[in-house]
PDB file of C-alpha atoms and ligand atoms in Angstrom:
ATOM      1  CA  UNK M   1    -138.414 -35.984  22.145  1.00 76.00           C
ATOM      2  CA  UNK M   2    -139.248 -34.565  18.686  1.00 72.00           C
ATOM      3  CA  UNK M   3    -140.701 -37.832  17.358  1.00 70.00           C
ATOM      4  CA  UNK M   4    -139.324 -37.214  13.864  1.00 73.00           C
ATOM      5  CA  UNK M   5    -135.888 -37.299  12.248  1.00 75.00           C
ATOM      6  CA  UNK M   6    -134.236 -38.317   8.993  1.00 79.00           C
ATOM      7  CA  UNK M   7    -131.739 -40.237  11.097  1.00 86.00           C
ATOM      8  CA  UNK M   8    -132.130 -44.038  11.099  1.00 91.00           C
ATOM      9  CA  UNK M   9    -132.283 -44.924  14.798  1.00 93.00           C
ATOM     10  CA  UNK M  10    -133.004 -48.637  14.264  1.00 94.00           C
ATOM     11  CA  UNK M  11    -131.728 -50.245  11.030  1.00 94.00           C
ATOM     12  CA  UNK M  12    -133.398 -52.976   9.027  1.00 91.00           C
ATOM     13  CA  UNK M  13    -131.529 -55.643  11.018  1.00 92.00           C
ATOM     14  CA  UNK M  14    -133.057 -54.281  14.228  1.00 91.00           C
ATOM     15  CA  UNK M  15    -129.740 -52.758  15.406  1.00 96.00           C
ATOM     16  CA  UNK M  16    -129.588 -49.342  17.065  1.00 97.00           C
ATOM     17  CA  UNK M  17    -127.010 -46.620  16.283  1.00 96.00           C
ATOM     18  CA  UNK M  18    -124.786 -47.797  19.136  1.00 96.00           C
ATOM     19  CA  UNK M  19    -125.086 -51.429  17.964  1.00 97.00           C
ATOM     20  CA  UNK M  20    -127.562 -52.553  20.625  1.00 98.00           C
ATOM     21  CA  UNK M  21    -130.632 -54.719  20.066  1.00 98.00           C
ATOM     22  CA  UNK M  22    -133.970 -53.174  21.145  1.00 98.00           C
ATOM     23  CA  UNK M  23    -133.999 -54.920  24.540  1.00 98.00           C
ATOM     24  CA  UNK M  24    -130.334 -54.329  25.392  1.00 98.00           C
ATOM     25  CA  UNK M  25    -129.223 -51.729  27.927  1.00 98.00           C
ATOM     26  CA  UNK M  26    -126.013 -49.720  27.637  1.00 98.00           C
ATOM     27  CA  UNK M  27    -122.856 -50.840  29.449  1.00 98.00           C
ATOM     28  CA  UNK M  28    -123.309 -50.295  33.184  1.00 98.00           C
ATOM     29  CA  UNK M  29    -120.608 -49.802  35.797  1.00 98.00           C
ATOM     30  CA  UNK M  30    -121.430 -49.378  39.495  1.00 98.00           C
ATOM     31  CA  UNK M  31    -119.002 -48.766  42.333  1.00 98.00           C
ATOM     32  CA  UNK M  32    -119.965 -48.372  46.006  1.00 98.00           C
ATOM     33  CA  UNK M  33    -118.067 -46.389  48.635  1.00 98.00           C
ATOM     34  CA  UNK M  34    -116.154 -43.994  46.415  1.00 98.00           C
ATOM     35  CA  UNK M  35    -116.042 -40.952  48.740  1.00 98.00           C
ATOM     36  CA  UNK M  36    -114.177 -40.956  52.048  1.00 97.00           C
ATOM     37  CA  UNK M  37    -116.141 -38.172  53.759  1.00 97.00           C
ATOM     38  CA  UNK M  38    -119.753 -39.107  53.020  1.00 98.00           C
ATOM     39  CA  UNK M  39    -121.624 -41.681  55.131  1.00 98.00           C
ATOM     40  CA  UNK M  40    -122.323 -43.603  51.943  1.00 98.00           C
ATOM     41  CA  UNK M  41    -121.571 -43.087  48.275  1.00 98.00           C
ATOM     42  CA  UNK M  42    -121.708 -44.635  44.829  1.00 98.00           C
ATOM     43  CA  UNK M  43    -120.520 -43.938  41.299  1.00 98.00           C
ATOM     44  CA  UNK M  44    -122.533 -45.109  38.307  1.00 98.00           C
ATOM     45  CA  UNK M  45    -121.910 -45.096  34.568  1.00 98.00           C
ATOM     46  CA  UNK M  46    -124.728 -46.059  32.234  1.00 98.00           C
ATOM     47  CA  UNK M  47    -123.437 -45.663  28.704  1.00 98.00           C
ATOM     48  CA  UNK M  48    -122.044 -42.119  28.579  1.00 98.00           C
ATOM     49  CA  UNK M  49    -123.850 -40.990  31.751  1.00 98.00           C
ATOM     50  CA  UNK M  50    -121.544 -40.465  34.732  1.00 98.00           C
ATOM     51  CA  UNK M  51    -123.193 -39.963  38.098  1.00 98.00           C
ATOM     52  CA  UNK M  52    -122.033 -39.634  41.682  1.00 98.00           C
ATOM     53  CA  UNK M  53    -124.315 -40.053  44.704  1.00 98.00           C
ATOM     54  CA  UNK M  54    -123.470 -39.224  48.315  1.00 98.00           C
ATOM     55  CA  UNK M  55    -125.527 -39.802  51.469  1.00 98.00           C
ATOM     56  CA  UNK M  56    -125.382 -38.123  54.871  1.00 97.00           C
ATOM     57  CA  UNK M  57    -127.417 -39.275  57.808  1.00 91.00           C
ATOM     58  CA  UNK M  58    -129.640 -40.147  59.426  1.00 96.00           C
ATOM     59  CA  UNK M  59    -128.932 -36.918  61.319  1.00 96.00           C
ATOM     60  CA  UNK M  60    -131.032 -34.330  63.127  1.00 95.00           C
ATOM     61  CA  UNK M  61    -133.262 -32.635  60.581  1.00 96.00           C
ATOM     62  CA  UNK M  62    -132.628 -28.941  59.915  1.00 89.00           C
ATOM     63  CA  UNK M  63    -134.536 -26.713  59.557  1.00 91.00           C
ATOM     64  CA  UNK M  64    -136.484 -28.104  62.508  1.00 94.00           C
ATOM     65  CA  UNK M  65    -139.923 -27.290  61.133  1.00 96.00           C
ATOM     66  CA  UNK M  66    -139.342 -30.017  58.527  1.00 95.00           C
ATOM     67  CA  UNK M  67    -138.946 -32.677  61.253  1.00 97.00           C
ATOM     68  CA  UNK M  68    -141.495 -35.487  61.303  1.00 97.00           C
ATOM     69  CA  UNK M  69    -141.960 -36.964  64.823  1.00 97.00           C
ATOM     70  CA  UNK M  70    -142.962 -40.330  63.306  1.00 97.00           C
ATOM     71  CA  UNK M  71    -140.169 -40.888  60.790  1.00 98.00           C
ATOM     72  CA  UNK M  72    -137.077 -39.592  59.034  1.00 98.00           C
ATOM     73  CA  UNK M  73    -137.506 -37.476  55.946  1.00 98.00           C
ATOM     74  CA  UNK M  74    -135.445 -38.045  52.830  1.00 98.00           C
ATOM     75  CA  UNK M  75    -134.106 -34.836  51.317  1.00 97.00           C
ATOM     76  CA  UNK M  76    -132.738 -35.306  47.838  1.00 98.00           C
ATOM     77  CA  UNK M  77    -130.823 -32.883  45.646  1.00 98.00           C
ATOM     78  CA  UNK M  78    -130.293 -33.800  41.990  1.00 98.00           C
ATOM     79  CA  UNK M  79    -127.793 -31.472  40.372  1.00 98.00           C
ATOM     80  CA  UNK M  80    -126.621 -31.385  36.785  1.00 98.00           C
ATOM     81  CA  UNK M  81    -123.111 -29.961  36.544  1.00 98.00           C
ATOM     82  CA  UNK M  82    -122.540 -27.060  34.172  1.00 97.00           C
ATOM     83  CA  UNK M  83    -120.135 -29.158  32.089  1.00 97.00           C
ATOM     84  CA  UNK M  84    -122.316 -32.291  32.012  1.00 98.00           C
ATOM     85  CA  UNK M  85    -124.201 -31.424  28.814  1.00 96.00           C
ATOM     86  CA  UNK M  86    -123.112 -30.145  25.397  1.00 94.00           C
ATOM     87  CA  UNK M  87    -124.624 -26.662  25.853  1.00 93.00           C
ATOM     88  CA  UNK M  88    -123.269 -25.167  29.085  1.00 93.00           C
ATOM     89  CA  UNK M  89    -125.978 -25.679  31.734  1.00 92.00           C
ATOM     90  CA  UNK M  90    -126.768 -22.692  33.891  1.00 94.00           C
ATOM     91  CA  UNK M  91    -125.623 -23.613  37.408  1.00 95.00           C
ATOM     92  CA  UNK M  92    -128.123 -24.039  40.204  1.00 94.00           C
ATOM     93  CA  UNK M  93    -131.609 -25.322  40.796  1.00 95.00           C
ATOM     94  CA  UNK M  94    -134.234 -25.239  38.057  1.00 96.00           C
ATOM     95  CA  UNK M  95    -137.718 -26.715  37.649  1.00 97.00           C
ATOM     96  CA  UNK M  96    -136.351 -29.921  36.147  1.00 98.00           C
ATOM     97  CA  UNK M  97    -133.909 -30.540  39.012  1.00 98.00           C
ATOM     98  CA  UNK M  98    -136.635 -29.842  41.614  1.00 98.00           C
ATOM     99  CA  UNK M  99    -138.908 -32.363  39.903  1.00 98.00           C
ATOM    100  CA  UNK M 100    -136.221 -35.058  39.623  1.00 98.00           C
ATOM    101  CA  UNK M 101    -135.156 -34.521  43.254  1.00 98.00           C
ATOM    102  CA  UNK M 102    -138.777 -34.963  44.362  1.00 98.00           C
ATOM    103  CA  UNK M 103    -139.505 -38.158  42.424  1.00 98.00           C
ATOM    104  CA  UNK M 104    -136.168 -39.646  43.500  1.00 98.00           C
ATOM    105  CA  UNK M 105    -136.875 -38.999  47.189  1.00 98.00           C
ATOM    106  CA  UNK M 106    -140.393 -40.460  46.803  1.00 98.00           C
ATOM    107  CA  UNK M 107    -139.031 -43.649  45.237  1.00 98.00           C
ATOM    108  CA  UNK M 108    -136.414 -44.039  47.999  1.00 98.00           C
ATOM    109  CA  UNK M 109    -139.034 -43.453  50.736  1.00 98.00           C
ATOM    110  CA  UNK M 110    -140.705 -46.684  49.593  1.00 97.00           C
ATOM    111  CA  UNK M 111    -137.717 -48.787  50.683  1.00 98.00           C
ATOM    112  CA  UNK M 112    -135.913 -46.929  53.478  1.00 98.00           C
ATOM    113  CA  UNK M 113    -137.124 -47.835  56.991  1.00 98.00           C
ATOM    114  CA  UNK M 114    -137.666 -44.158  57.835  1.00 98.00           C
ATOM    115  CA  UNK M 115    -139.836 -45.041  60.855  1.00 98.00           C
ATOM    116  CA  UNK M 116    -136.656 -46.085  62.690  1.00 98.00           C
ATOM    117  CA  UNK M 117    -135.396 -42.490  62.760  1.00 97.00           C
ATOM    118  CA  UNK M 118    -138.058 -40.033  63.922  1.00 97.00           C
ATOM    119  CA  UNK M 119    -137.158 -36.325  63.510  1.00 97.00           C
ATOM    120  CA  UNK M 120    -134.111 -37.203  61.421  1.00 98.00           C
ATOM    121  CA  UNK M 121    -133.128 -36.306  57.912  1.00 98.00           C
ATOM    122  CA  UNK M 122    -131.401 -38.547  55.399  1.00 98.00           C
ATOM    123  CA  UNK M 123    -129.746 -36.332  52.807  1.00 98.00           C
ATOM    124  CA  UNK M 124    -129.039 -37.639  49.332  1.00 98.00           C
ATOM    125  CA  UNK M 125    -126.933 -35.660  46.855  1.00 98.00           C
ATOM    126  CA  UNK M 126    -126.850 -36.683  43.201  1.00 98.00           C
ATOM    127  CA  UNK M 127    -124.321 -35.045  40.914  1.00 98.00           C
ATOM    128  CA  UNK M 128    -124.610 -35.561  37.168  1.00 98.00           C
ATOM    129  CA  UNK M 129    -121.052 -35.281  35.872  1.00 98.00           C
ATOM    130  CA  UNK M 130    -121.864 -36.268  32.298  1.00 98.00           C
ATOM    131  CA  UNK M 131    -125.328 -36.624  30.774  1.00 98.00           C
ATOM    132  CA  UNK M 132    -126.497 -38.673  27.830  1.00 98.00           C
ATOM    133  CA  UNK M 133    -130.213 -39.396  28.510  1.00 98.00           C
ATOM    134  CA  UNK M 134    -131.414 -41.437  31.452  1.00 98.00           C
ATOM    135  CA  UNK M 135    -129.747 -39.401  34.192  1.00 98.00           C
ATOM    136  CA  UNK M 136    -132.712 -39.563  36.582  1.00 98.00           C
ATOM    137  CA  UNK M 137    -132.536 -43.383  36.413  1.00 98.00           C
ATOM    138  CA  UNK M 138    -128.756 -43.425  36.799  1.00 98.00           C
ATOM    139  CA  UNK M 139    -129.086 -40.983  39.718  1.00 98.00           C
ATOM    140  CA  UNK M 140    -131.682 -43.087  41.526  1.00 98.00           C
ATOM    141  CA  UNK M 141    -129.686 -46.261  40.889  1.00 98.00           C
ATOM    142  CA  UNK M 142    -126.599 -44.593  42.401  1.00 98.00           C
ATOM    143  CA  UNK M 143    -128.544 -43.085  45.318  1.00 98.00           C
ATOM    144  CA  UNK M 144    -129.937 -46.419  46.464  1.00 98.00           C
ATOM    145  CA  UNK M 145    -126.471 -48.013  46.418  1.00 98.00           C
ATOM    146  CA  UNK M 146    -125.136 -45.018  48.386  1.00 98.00           C
ATOM    147  CA  UNK M 147    -127.920 -45.458  50.991  1.00 98.00           C
ATOM    148  CA  UNK M 148    -127.076 -49.145  51.376  1.00 98.00           C
ATOM    149  CA  UNK M 149    -123.373 -48.222  51.574  1.00 98.00           C
ATOM    150  CA  UNK M 150    -124.242 -45.816  54.406  1.00 98.00           C
ATOM    151  CA  UNK M 151    -125.725 -48.783  56.286  1.00 97.00           C
ATOM    152  CA  UNK M 152    -129.217 -47.300  56.304  1.00 98.00           C
ATOM    153  CA  UNK M 153    -131.798 -50.061  56.846  1.00 98.00           C
ATOM    154  CA  UNK M 154    -133.811 -50.675  53.677  1.00 98.00           C
ATOM    155  CA  UNK M 155    -136.407 -53.203  52.545  1.00 97.00           C
ATOM    156  CA  UNK M 156    -134.573 -53.528  49.231  1.00 98.00           C
ATOM    157  CA  UNK M 157    -132.406 -51.562  46.793  1.00 98.00           C
ATOM    158  CA  UNK M 158    -134.127 -49.594  44.018  1.00 98.00           C
ATOM    159  CA  UNK M 159    -132.846 -50.068  40.464  1.00 98.00           C
ATOM    160  CA  UNK M 160    -134.047 -47.725  37.706  1.00 98.00           C
ATOM    161  CA  UNK M 161    -133.935 -47.700  33.906  1.00 98.00           C
ATOM    162  CA  UNK M 162    -135.939 -46.154  31.069  1.00 98.00           C
ATOM    163  CA  UNK M 163    -137.712 -47.829  28.184  1.00 98.00           C
ATOM    164  CA  UNK M 164    -139.171 -45.886  25.297  1.00 97.00           C
ATOM    165  CA  UNK M 165    -139.952 -45.725  21.616  1.00 97.00           C
ATOM    166  CA  UNK M 166    -137.867 -44.515  18.691  1.00 95.00           C
ATOM    167  CA  UNK M 167    -138.200 -45.114  14.953  1.00 93.00           C
ATOM    168  CA  UNK M 168    -141.427 -46.967  15.786  1.00 94.00           C
ATOM    169  CA  UNK M 169    -139.654 -49.575  17.946  1.00 96.00           C
ATOM    170  CA  UNK M 170    -140.014 -50.113  21.684  1.00 98.00           C
ATOM    171  CA  UNK M 171    -136.471 -49.844  23.088  1.00 98.00           C
ATOM    172  CA  UNK M 172    -134.750 -50.309  26.428  1.00 98.00           C
ATOM    173  CA  UNK M 173    -132.550 -47.567  27.905  1.00 98.00           C
ATOM    174  CA  UNK M 174    -132.706 -44.789  25.293  1.00 98.00           C
ATOM    175  CA  UNK M 175    -129.490 -42.969  24.465  1.00 97.00           C
ATOM    176  CA  UNK M 176    -129.385 -39.232  23.742  1.00 97.00           C
ATOM    177  CA  UNK M 177    -130.238 -39.472  20.020  1.00 96.00           C
ATOM    178  CA  UNK M 178    -133.111 -41.881  20.693  1.00 96.00           C
ATOM    179  CA  UNK M 179    -134.364 -39.625  23.485  1.00 96.00           C
ATOM    180  CA  UNK M 180    -134.100 -36.472  21.343  1.00 95.00           C
ATOM    181  CA  UNK M 181    -135.650 -37.834  18.164  1.00 95.00           C
ATOM    182  CA  UNK M 182    -137.780 -40.694  19.496  1.00 95.00           C
ATOM    183  CA  UNK M 183    -141.497 -40.846  20.216  1.00 96.00           C
ATOM    184  CA  UNK M 184    -141.599 -41.779  23.913  1.00 97.00           C
ATOM    185  CA  UNK M 185    -139.466 -42.120  27.033  1.00 98.00           C
ATOM    186  CA  UNK M 186    -140.683 -44.105  30.060  1.00 98.00           C
ATOM    187  CA  UNK M 187    -138.295 -43.971  33.045  1.00 98.00           C
ATOM    188  CA  UNK M 188    -139.153 -46.419  35.813  1.00 98.00           C
ATOM    189  CA  UNK M 189    -137.833 -47.876  39.059  1.00 98.00           C
ATOM    190  CA  UNK M 190    -138.913 -50.973  40.961  1.00 98.00           C
ATOM    191  CA  UNK M 191    -138.564 -52.781  44.273  1.00 98.00           C
ATOM    192  CA  UNK M 192    -137.069 -56.014  42.887  1.00 98.00           C
ATOM    193  CA  UNK M 193    -138.307 -58.338  45.649  1.00 97.00           C
ATOM    194  CA  UNK M 194    -141.948 -57.491  44.868  1.00 97.00           C
ATOM    195  CA  UNK M 195    -141.739 -55.921  41.369  1.00 97.00           C
ATOM    196  CA  UNK M 196    -143.623 -52.940  42.813  1.00 98.00           C
ATOM    197  CA  UNK M 197    -143.108 -49.892  40.597  1.00 98.00           C
ATOM    198  CA  UNK M 198    -141.933 -46.912  42.651  1.00 98.00           C
ATOM    199  CA  UNK M 199    -141.229 -44.491  39.827  1.00 98.00           C
ATOM    200  CA  UNK M 200    -143.017 -44.280  36.501  1.00 98.00           C
ATOM    201  CA  UNK M 201    -143.060 -41.299  34.177  1.00 98.00           C
ATOM    202  CA  UNK M 202    -143.824 -40.887  30.511  1.00 97.00           C
ATOM    203  CA  UNK M 203    -142.874 -38.316  27.949  1.00 95.00           C
ATOM    204  CA  UNK M 204    -144.314 -38.648  24.407  1.00 96.00           C
ATOM    205  CA  UNK M 205    -146.823 -41.107  23.004  1.00 95.00           C
ATOM    206  CA  UNK M 206    -147.176 -44.831  22.555  1.00 96.00           C
ATOM    207  CA  UNK M 207    -150.040 -47.296  22.165  1.00 97.00           C
ATOM    208  CA  UNK M 208    -151.294 -49.345  25.106  1.00 98.00           C
ATOM    209  CA  UNK M 209    -149.583 -52.449  23.667  1.00 98.00           C
ATOM    210  CA  UNK M 210    -146.302 -50.580  23.254  1.00 98.00           C
ATOM    211  CA  UNK M 211    -146.593 -49.222  26.786  1.00 98.00           C
ATOM    212  CA  UNK M 212    -147.115 -52.740  28.184  1.00 98.00           C
ATOM    213  CA  UNK M 213    -144.077 -53.929  26.227  1.00 98.00           C
ATOM    214  CA  UNK M 214    -142.017 -50.979  27.506  1.00 98.00           C
ATOM    215  CA  UNK M 215    -142.948 -51.807  31.109  1.00 98.00           C
ATOM    216  CA  UNK M 216    -142.063 -55.472  30.627  1.00 98.00           C
ATOM    217  CA  UNK M 217    -138.696 -54.510  29.072  1.00 98.00           C
ATOM    218  CA  UNK M 218    -138.036 -51.923  31.759  1.00 98.00           C
ATOM    219  CA  UNK M 219    -138.786 -54.281  34.641  1.00 98.00           C
ATOM    220  CA  UNK M 220    -136.400 -56.836  33.122  1.00 98.00           C
ATOM    221  CA  UNK M 221    -133.813 -54.077  32.695  1.00 98.00           C
ATOM    222  CA  UNK M 222    -134.260 -53.055  36.331  1.00 98.00           C
ATOM    223  CA  UNK M 223    -133.477 -56.606  37.434  1.00 98.00           C
ATOM    224  CA  UNK M 224    -130.212 -56.455  35.415  1.00 98.00           C
ATOM    225  CA  UNK M 225    -129.325 -53.158  37.125  1.00 98.00           C
ATOM    226  CA  UNK M 226    -130.197 -54.719  40.512  1.00 98.00           C
ATOM    227  CA  UNK M 227    -127.676 -57.533  39.977  1.00 98.00           C
ATOM    228  CA  UNK M 228    -124.940 -54.959  39.348  1.00 98.00           C
ATOM    229  CA  UNK M 229    -125.987 -52.900  42.391  1.00 98.00           C
ATOM    230  CA  UNK M 230    -125.683 -55.959  44.615  1.00 98.00           C
ATOM    231  CA  UNK M 231    -122.329 -56.889  43.054  1.00 98.00           C
ATOM    232  CA  UNK M 232    -121.021 -53.365  43.731  1.00 98.00           C
ATOM    233  CA  UNK M 233    -121.974 -53.606  47.409  1.00 97.00           C
ATOM    234  CA  UNK M 234    -120.489 -57.084  47.738  1.00 97.00           C
ATOM    235  CA  UNK M 235    -117.238 -55.899  46.107  1.00 96.00           C
ATOM    236  CA  UNK M 236    -117.119 -52.946  48.460  1.00 93.00           C
ATOM    237  CA  UNK M 237    -117.225 -55.159  51.516  1.00 83.00           C
ATOM    238  CA  UNK M 238    -115.037 -57.935  50.136  1.00 84.00           C
ATOM    239  CA  UNK M 239    -112.398 -55.183  49.604  1.00 63.00           C
ATOM    240  CA  UNK M 240    -112.395 -54.668  53.348  1.00 57.00           C
ATOM    241  CA  UNK M 241    -114.707 -51.657  53.270  1.00 53.00           C
ATOM    242  CA  UNK M 242    -111.962 -49.032  53.169  1.00 54.00           C
ATOM    243  CA  UNK M 243    -111.281 -48.730  49.470  1.00 52.00           C
ATOM    244  CA  UNK M 244    -111.895 -44.965  49.548  1.00 56.00           C
ATOM    245  CA  UNK M 245    -109.422 -44.138  52.280  1.00 53.00           C
TER     246      UNK M 245
HETATM  247  O1  CDP R   1    -131.628 -37.480  31.845  1.00 60.24           O
HETATM  248  P1  CDP R   1    -133.079 -37.870  31.835  1.00 60.24           P
HETATM  249  O2  CDP R   1    -133.422 -38.697  30.611  1.00 60.24           O
HETATM  250  O3  CDP R   1    -133.528 -38.520  33.100  1.00 60.24           O
HETATM  251  O4  CDP R   1    -133.921 -36.522  31.792  1.00 60.24           O
HETATM  252  P2  CDP R   1    -134.496 -35.658  30.583  1.00 60.24           P
HETATM  253  O5  CDP R   1    -135.057 -34.413  31.184  1.00 60.24           O
HETATM  254  O6  CDP R   1    -135.385 -36.497  29.724  1.00 60.24           O
HETATM  255  O7  CDP R   1    -133.208 -35.258  29.774  1.00 60.24           O
HETATM  256  C1  CDP R   1    -132.686 -36.066  28.763  1.00 60.24           C
HETATM  257  C2  CDP R   1    -131.285 -35.641  28.414  1.00 60.24           C
HETATM  258  O8  CDP R   1    -131.289 -34.329  27.877  1.00 60.24           O
HETATM  259  C3  CDP R   1    -130.317 -35.534  29.588  1.00 60.24           C
HETATM  260  O9  CDP R   1    -129.830 -36.772  30.032  1.00 60.24           O
HETATM  261  C4  CDP R   1    -129.226 -34.694  28.962  1.00 60.24           C
HETATM  262  O10 CDP R   1    -128.394 -35.488  28.151  1.00 60.24           O
HETATM  263  C5  CDP R   1    -130.042 -33.723  28.098  1.00 60.24           C
HETATM  264  N1  CDP R   1    -130.207 -32.428  28.784  1.00 60.24           N
HETATM  265  C6  CDP R   1    -129.387 -31.380  28.366  1.00 60.24           C
HETATM  266  O11 CDP R   1    -128.602 -31.551  27.432  1.00 60.24           O
HETATM  267  N2  CDP R   1    -129.470 -30.166  28.985  1.00 60.24           N
HETATM  268  C7  CDP R   1    -130.343 -29.961  30.038  1.00 60.24           C
HETATM  269  N3  CDP R   1    -130.403 -28.773  30.627  1.00 60.24           N
HETATM  270  C8  CDP R   1    -131.168 -31.018  30.451  1.00 60.24           C
HETATM  271  C9  CDP R   1    -131.079 -32.235  29.798  1.00 60.24           C
END
């Protein structure tokens, strides 16, 4: 997010470098139930991002001191693979992955009926196989489909997408160049049935009017993602539910 570049990110016809209009998201592909040995799983592509999510649980929470006698806890692990970015990423946990794991679990806690499973843990693993900006949103989108695929009771599914600003324009779903050289990035996630925002972050600067526009664009984008999440789950079960085996 440098805010400046000689690169033209939005041309005079309002087209972005990948040919999208400002309010268009990248191509999205979602598949549910892709792993045979997890309780639930999902694979998501958003543009060049490739993300896998797997869910285990609810199961007895270990270590025991983390158990909550009133509800299940959601333990999330976001992991960026070494080969997922252009510069080799050092393997293992870093501050960024701890932060993304935390905000992802907090967003999911808003929809999962955790009170049904006291002392349990629901474990969510997110693997970023290929990154091109927007991986936290792709990861959360995949994780909520994987939770639904695991049959875990939820109030709703959580879709996520980022809006932002580059070349002075408010844009939906920034790609890597727009994220690197743009002026702001605003990832968000909602509960579609109520439009409640369950994740909202901001990197960079924008005016109040631009921020309002970004939220409006992002919420609309989330509803598009939601449609594809539901389609993925319907396809999974219309395939007989055993497509991974
Ligand atoms: O991926 P997301 O936009 O949610 O998170 P970010 O921290 O804003 O990172 C933006 C992008 O920077 C990632 O999607 C990757 O493409 C890239 N990145 C990278 O190349 N190397 C890292 N160690 C971290 C991020």
